[in-house]
mmCIF file with all atom_site columns, C-alpha atoms in Angstrom:
data_model
loop_
_atom_site.group_PDB
_atom_site.id
_atom_site.type_symbol
_atom_site.label_atom_id
_atom_site.label_alt_id
_atom_site.label_comp_id
_atom_site.label_asym_id
_atom_site.label_entity_id
_atom_site.label_seq_id
_atom_site.pdbx_PDB_ins_code
_atom_site.Cartn_x
_atom_site.Cartn_y
_atom_site.Cartn_z
_atom_site.occupancy
_atom_site.B_iso_or_equiv
_atom_site.pdbx_formal_charge
_atom_site.auth_seq_id
_atom_site.auth_comp_id
_atom_site.auth_asym_id
_atom_site.auth_atom_id
_atom_site.pdbx_PDB_model_num
ATOM 1  C CA . MET A 1 1  ? 0.000   0.000  0.000  1.00 0.00 ? 1  MET A CA 1
ATOM 2  C CA . SER A 1 2  ? 1.236   3.503  -0.704 1.00 0.00 ? 2  SER A CA 1
ATOM 3  C CA . PHE A 1 3  ? 0.213   6.795  0.863  1.00 0.00 ? 3  PHE A CA 1
ATOM 4  C CA . THR A 1 4  ? 1.682   10.217 1.533  1.00 0.00 ? 4  THR A CA 1
ATOM 5  C CA . LEU A 1 5  ? 2.905   11.064 5.024  1.00 0.00 ? 5  LEU A CA 1
ATOM 6  C CA . ASN A 1 6  ? 3.702   14.722 5.672  1.00 0.00 ? 6  ASN A CA 1
ATOM 7  C CA . GLY A 1 7  ? 4.263   15.263 1.962  1.00 0.00 ? 7  GLY A CA 1
ATOM 8  C CA . GLN A 1 8  ? 6.549   12.250 1.500  1.00 0.00 ? 8  GLN A CA 1
ATOM 9  C CA . PRO A 1 9  ? 5.549   9.068  -0.336 1.00 0.00 ? 9  PRO A CA 1
ATOM 10 C CA . ARG A 1 10 ? 5.487   5.986  1.867  1.00 0.00 ? 10 ARG A CA 1
ATOM 11 C CA . ASN A 1 11 ? 4.977   2.309  1.100  1.00 0.00 ? 11 ASN A CA 1
ATOM 12 C CA . THR A 1 12 ? 4.125   -0.245 3.749  1.00 0.00 ? 12 THR A CA 1
ATOM 13 C CA . VAL A 1 13 ? 2.420   -3.549 4.349  1.00 0.00 ? 13 VAL A CA 1
ATOM 14 C CA . SER A 1 14 ? 2.617   -3.470 8.145  1.00 0.00 ? 14 SER A CA 1
ATOM 15 C CA . VAL A 1 15 ? 0.405   -0.465 8.921  1.00 0.00 ? 15 VAL A CA 1
ATOM 16 C CA . SER A 1 16 ? -3.374  -0.770 8.722  1.00 0.00 ? 16 SER A CA 1
ATOM 17 C CA . THR A 1 17 ? -4.884  1.910  10.996 1.00 0.00 ? 17 THR A CA 1
ATOM 18 C CA . LEU A 1 18 ? -3.891  5.352  12.208 1.00 0.00 ? 18 LEU A CA 1
ATOM 19 C CA . LYS A 1 19 ? -3.288  3.832  15.646 1.00 0.00 ? 19 LYS A CA 1
ATOM 20 C CA . HIS A 1 20 ? -0.769  1.392  14.151 1.00 0.00 ? 20 HIS A CA 1
ATOM 21 C CA . LEU A 1 21 ? 0.921   4.184  12.184 1.00 0.00 ? 21 LEU A CA 1
ATOM 22 C CA . ILE A 1 22 ? 1.252   6.471  15.223 1.00 0.00 ? 22 ILE A CA 1
ATOM 23 C CA . THR A 1 23 ? 2.585   3.584  17.324 1.00 0.00 ? 23 THR A CA 1
ATOM 24 C CA . GLU A 1 24 ? 5.140   2.747  14.626 1.00 0.00 ? 24 GLU A CA 1
ATOM 25 C CA . LEU A 1 25 ? 6.261   6.361  14.229 1.00 0.00 ? 25 LEU A CA 1
ATOM 26 C CA . THR A 1 26 ? 6.442   7.265  17.921 1.00 0.00 ? 26 THR A CA 1
ATOM 27 C CA . GLY A 1 27 ? 7.476   3.906  19.357 1.00 0.00 ? 27 GLY A CA 1
ATOM 28 C CA . ARG A 1 28 ? 4.759   4.301  21.993 1.00 0.00 ? 28 ARG A CA 1
ATOM 29 C CA . GLU A 1 29 ? 1.837   1.970  22.610 1.00 0.00 ? 29 GLU A CA 1
ATOM 30 C CA . LEU A 1 30 ? -1.598  3.581  22.533 1.00 0.00 ? 30 LEU A CA 1
ATOM 31 C CA . THR A 1 31 ? -4.915  2.638  24.059 1.00 0.00 ? 31 THR A CA 1
ATOM 32 C CA . ASP A 1 32 ? -7.906  2.249  21.750 1.00 0.00 ? 32 ASP A CA 1
ATOM 33 C CA . ALA A 1 33 ? -8.840  5.802  22.795 1.00 0.00 ? 33 ALA A CA 1
ATOM 34 C CA . GLY A 1 34 ? -5.556  7.058  21.288 1.00 0.00 ? 34 GLY A CA 1
ATOM 35 C CA . GLN A 1 35 ? -3.927  7.822  24.626 1.00 0.00 ? 35 GLN A CA 1
ATOM 36 C CA . PRO A 1 36 ? -0.346  6.697  25.324 1.00 0.00 ? 36 PRO A CA 1
ATOM 37 C CA . ILE A 1 37 ? -0.203  3.769  27.721 1.00 0.00 ? 37 ILE A CA 1
ATOM 38 C CA . ASP A 1 38 ? 2.661   5.495  29.563 1.00 0.00 ? 38 ASP A CA 1
ATOM 39 C CA . LYS A 1 39 ? 0.243   8.386  30.368 1.00 0.00 ? 39 LYS A CA 1
ATOM 40 C CA . LYS A 1 40 ? 2.685   11.005 28.993 1.00 0.00 ? 40 LYS A CA 1
ATOM 41 C CA . GLN A 1 41 ? 1.542   13.643 26.503 1.00 0.00 ? 41 GLN A CA 1
ATOM 42 C CA . LEU A 1 42 ? 1.693   12.651 22.857 1.00 0.00 ? 42 LEU A CA 1
ATOM 43 C CA . GLY A 1 43 ? 1.329   16.196 21.511 1.00 0.00 ? 43 GLY A CA 1
ATOM 44 C CA . ILE A 1 44 ? 0.201   15.375 17.978 1.00 0.00 ? 44 ILE A CA 1
ATOM 45 C CA . ALA A 1 45 ? -2.808  15.806 15.723 1.00 0.00 ? 45 ALA A CA 1
ATOM 46 C CA . VAL A 1 46 ? -3.571  13.754 12.616 1.00 0.00 ? 46 VAL A CA 1
ATOM 47 C CA . ALA A 1 47 ? -5.407  14.680 9.428  1.00 0.00 ? 47 ALA A CA 1
ATOM 48 C CA . VAL A 1 48 ? -6.318  12.276 6.633  1.00 0.00 ? 48 VAL A CA 1
ATOM 49 C CA . ASN A 1 49 ? -7.119  13.790 3.255  1.00 0.00 ? 49 ASN A CA 1
ATOM 50 C CA . ALA A 1 50 ? -7.292  17.253 4.879  1.00 0.00 ? 50 ALA A CA 1
ATOM 51 C CA . GLU A 1 51 ? -9.795  16.128 7.537  1.00 0.00 ? 51 GLU A CA 1
ATOM 52 C CA . LEU A 1 52 ? -8.789  16.181 11.201 1.00 0.00 ? 52 LEU A CA 1
ATOM 53 C CA . VAL A 1 53 ? -9.246  12.764 12.826 1.00 0.00 ? 53 VAL A CA 1
ATOM 54 C CA . PRO A 1 54 ? -9.969  12.763 16.585 1.00 0.00 ? 54 PRO A CA 1
ATOM 55 C CA . ARG A 1 55 ? -7.642  10.424 18.473 1.00 0.00 ? 55 ARG A CA 1
ATOM 56 C CA . THR A 1 56 ? -10.640 8.413  19.670 1.00 0.00 ? 56 THR A CA 1
ATOM 57 C CA . ARG A 1 57 ? -11.098 7.353  16.017 1.00 0.00 ? 57 ARG A CA 1
ATOM 58 C CA . TRP A 1 58 ? -7.452  6.433  15.297 1.00 0.00 ? 58 TRP A CA 1
ATOM 59 C CA . VAL A 1 59 ? -8.193  2.783  16.126 1.00 0.00 ? 59 VAL A CA 1
ATOM 60 C CA . GLU A 1 60 ? -10.997 2.567  13.547 1.00 0.00 ? 60 GLU A CA 1
ATOM 61 C CA . VAL A 1 61 ? -9.635  4.671  10.667 1.00 0.00 ? 61 VAL A CA 1
ATOM 62 C CA . THR A 1 62 ? -8.063  2.326  8.134  1.00 0.00 ? 62 THR A CA 1
ATOM 63 C CA . ILE A 1 63 ? -5.330  3.772  5.958  1.00 0.00 ? 63 ILE A CA 1
ATOM 64 C CA . GLN A 1 64 ? -6.270  3.460  2.294  1.00 0.00 ? 64 GLN A CA 1
ATOM 65 C CA . ASN A 1 65 ? -4.038  3.354  -0.753 1.00 0.00 ? 65 ASN A CA 1
ATOM 66 C CA . GLY A 1 66 ? -3.468  6.942  -1.925 1.00 0.00 ? 66 GLY A CA 1
ATOM 67 C CA . ASP A 1 67 ? -4.366  8.618  1.397  1.00 0.00 ? 67 ASP A CA 1
ATOM 68 C CA . ASP A 1 68 ? -2.689  11.915 2.254  1.00 0.00 ? 68 ASP A CA 1
ATOM 69 C CA . ILE A 1 69 ? -1.817  11.856 5.963  1.00 0.00 ? 69 ILE A CA 1
ATOM 70 C CA . GLU A 1 70 ? -0.458  14.810 7.905  1.00 0.00 ? 70 GLU A CA 1
ATOM 71 C CA . ILE A 1 71 ? 0.864   14.443 11.439 1.00 0.00 ? 71 ILE A CA 1
ATOM 72 C CA . LEU A 1 72 ? 1.317   17.723 13.257 1.00 0.00 ? 72 LEU A CA 1
ATOM 73 C CA . THR A 1 73 ? 3.257   18.110 16.472 1.00 0.00 ? 73 THR A CA 1
ATOM 74 C CA . ALA A 1 74 ? 2.412   20.679 19.096 1.00 0.00 ? 74 ALA A CA 1
ATOM 75 C CA . VAL A 1 75 ? 5.165   23.225 19.611 1.00 0.00 ? 75 VAL A CA 1
ATOM 76 C CA . GLN A 1 76 ? 5.192   25.729 22.416 1.00 0.00 ? 76 GLN A CA 1
ATOM 77 C CA . GLY A 1 77 ? 6.652   29.109 21.712 1.00 0.00 ? 77 GLY A CA 1
ATOM 78 C CA . GLY A 1 78 ? 6.403   32.715 22.485 1.00 0.00 ? 78 GLY A CA 1
#
């Protein structure tokens, strides 16, 4: 399967849902509600095809061939 992640083409056979993708990218296990098991802040938001996906839906959103996925990290500044 191929999709775009933050503007870069990506091919994979191991990732099926947003939850799996986030776990693979961050190295952190997530609950089905999208919360890190270690209880620390994750600090990211995910959009698929320009639509924001709430973390409670990461477990059910299946990545499709051709999807455009953006992962945004929260940055504090002043």
